[in-house]
PDB file of C-alpha atoms in Angstrom:
ATOM      1  CA  MET A   1       5.194  -1.865  13.670  1.00  0.00           C
ATOM      2  CA  LYS A   2       6.228  -3.844  10.640  1.00  0.00           C
ATOM      3  CA  LEU A   3       7.825  -2.485   7.452  1.00  0.00           C
ATOM      4  CA  SER A   4       7.191  -4.338   4.259  1.00  0.00           C
ATOM      5  CA  ALA A   5       8.548  -3.586   0.817  1.00  0.00           C
ATOM      6  CA  PHE A   6       7.388  -5.149  -2.398  1.00  0.00           C
ATOM      7  CA  ILE A   7       7.655  -4.694  -6.140  1.00  0.00           C
ATOM      8  CA  LEU A   8       4.488  -4.036  -8.103  1.00  0.00           C
ATOM      9  CA  PRO A   9       3.997  -5.103 -11.709  1.00  0.00           C
ATOM     10  CA  SER A  10       5.084  -2.361 -14.120  1.00  0.00           C
ATOM     11  CA  ASP A  11       1.513  -2.001 -15.389  1.00  0.00           C
ATOM     12  CA  TRP A  12      -0.030  -1.852 -11.920  1.00  0.00           C
ATOM     13  CA  ARG A  13      -1.916   1.338 -12.673  1.00  0.00           C
ATOM     14  CA  ASP A  14      -3.995  -0.509 -15.304  1.00  0.00           C
ATOM     15  CA  HIS A  15      -5.378  -3.050 -12.792  1.00  0.00           C
ATOM     16  CA  GLN A  16      -8.408  -2.702 -10.581  1.00  0.00           C
ATOM     17  CA  ASN A  17      -6.814  -5.089  -8.080  1.00  0.00           C
ATOM     18  CA  VAL A  18      -3.161  -5.944  -7.461  1.00  0.00           C
ATOM     19  CA  SER A  19      -2.156  -8.896  -5.355  1.00  0.00           C
ATOM     20  CA  VAL A  20       1.302  -9.279  -3.920  1.00  0.00           C
ATOM     21  CA  THR A  21       2.904 -11.870  -1.637  1.00  0.00           C
ATOM     22  CA  VAL A  22       5.219 -10.621   1.066  1.00  0.00           C
ATOM     23  CA  GLY A  23       6.852 -13.527   2.859  1.00  0.00           C
ATOM     24  CA  GLN A  24       4.004 -15.686   4.172  1.00  0.00           C
ATOM     25  CA  GLU A  25       1.402 -12.881   3.723  1.00  0.00           C
ATOM     26  CA  HIS A  26      -0.787 -12.471   0.655  1.00  0.00           C
ATOM     27  CA  ILE A  27      -1.946  -8.874   0.290  1.00  0.00           C
ATOM     28  CA  THR A  28      -4.551  -7.649  -2.196  1.00  0.00           C
ATOM     29  CA  LEU A  29      -4.776  -3.897  -2.866  1.00  0.00           C
ATOM     30  CA  LEU A  30      -8.320  -3.190  -3.956  1.00  0.00           C
ATOM     31  CA  SER A  31      -9.534  -0.370  -6.249  1.00  0.00           C
ATOM     32  CA  ILE A  32      -5.985   0.588  -6.946  1.00  0.00           C
ATOM     33  CA  LYS A  33      -6.988   3.612  -9.020  1.00  0.00           C
ATOM     34  CA  THR A  34      -8.966   5.113  -6.152  1.00  0.00           C
ATOM     35  CA  LEU A  35      -6.207   4.977  -3.562  1.00  0.00           C
ATOM     36  CA  PRO A  36      -4.578   8.291  -2.525  1.00  0.00           C
ATOM     37  CA  TRP A  37      -1.263   7.514  -4.212  1.00  0.00           C
ATOM     38  CA  ASN A  38       0.208  11.010  -4.012  1.00  0.00           C
ATOM     39  CA  SER A  39      -0.402  11.079  -0.262  1.00  0.00           C
ATOM     40  CA  LEU A  40       0.916   7.510   0.059  1.00  0.00           C
ATOM     41  CA  PHE A  41       4.094   8.305  -1.815  1.00  0.00           C
ATOM     42  CA  GLN A  42       4.677  11.435   0.269  1.00  0.00           C
ATOM     43  CA  ARG A  43       4.440   9.460   3.472  1.00  0.00           C
ATOM     44  CA  THR A  44       6.541   6.465   2.315  1.00  0.00           C
ATOM     45  CA  LYS A  45       9.764   6.071   0.474  1.00  0.00           C
ATOM     46  CA  MET A  46      10.058   4.777  -3.075  1.00  0.00           C
ATOM     47  CA  VAL A  47      12.713   2.098  -3.355  1.00  0.00           C
ATOM     48  CA  GLY A  48      12.582   1.896  -7.122  1.00  0.00           C
ATOM     49  CA  LYS A  49      10.477   2.893 -10.091  1.00  0.00           C
ATOM     50  CA  ASN A  50       7.747   0.331  -9.421  1.00  0.00           C
ATOM     51  CA  ALA A  51       8.292  -0.273  -5.711  1.00  0.00           C
ATOM     52  CA  ILE A  52       6.458   0.922  -2.676  1.00  0.00           C
ATOM     53  CA  LYS A  53       7.458   0.693   0.954  1.00  0.00           C
ATOM     54  CA  LEU A  54       4.308   0.018   2.892  1.00  0.00           C
ATOM     55  CA  LEU A  55       4.157   0.796   6.575  1.00  0.00           C
ATOM     56  CA  GLN A  56       1.683  -1.551   8.194  1.00  0.00           C
ATOM     57  CA  LYS A  57       0.252  -1.078  11.650  1.00  0.00           C
ATOM     58  CA  GLY A  58      -1.857  -3.772  13.199  1.00  0.00           C
ATOM     59  CA  GLY A  59      -4.981  -3.506  15.304  1.00  0.00           C
ATOM     60  CA  LYS A  60      -7.537  -0.905  16.153  1.00  0.00           C
ATOM     61  CA  GLN A  61      -5.259   2.115  15.925  1.00  0.00           C
ATOM     62  CA  SER A  62      -4.735   1.496  12.218  1.00  0.00           C
ATOM     63  CA  GLU A  63      -8.458   1.396  11.546  1.00  0.00           C
ATOM     64  CA  GLU A  64      -9.015   4.604  13.522  1.00  0.00           C
ATOM     65  CA  ASN A  65      -6.277   6.326  11.532  1.00  0.00           C
ATOM     66  CA  LYS A  66      -7.858   5.263   8.210  1.00  0.00           C
ATOM     67  CA  VAL A  67     -11.226   6.693   9.312  1.00  0.00           C
ATOM     68  CA  ARG A  68      -9.577   9.937  10.507  1.00  0.00           C
ATOM     69  CA  GLU A  69      -7.653  10.314   7.243  1.00  0.00           C
ATOM     70  CA  ALA A  70     -10.740   9.633   5.117  1.00  0.00           C
ATOM     71  CA  LYS A  71     -12.634  12.597   6.649  1.00  0.00           C
TER      72      LYS A  71
END
């Protein structure tokens, strides 16, 4: 399990896509307006006004969890 924290641009809600670089990794969050932000914020911890702590799990388990949560 890896914990990543990054700062989003202050106007991130206005963008369809937001790209961030965390260390060596480049992450693009697609369709930012359609993501379940309330649920995401409840399950993660805000580290500042425009910051999100993102809990990333690798592999198959993560994909299965996404499918389960989407139902």
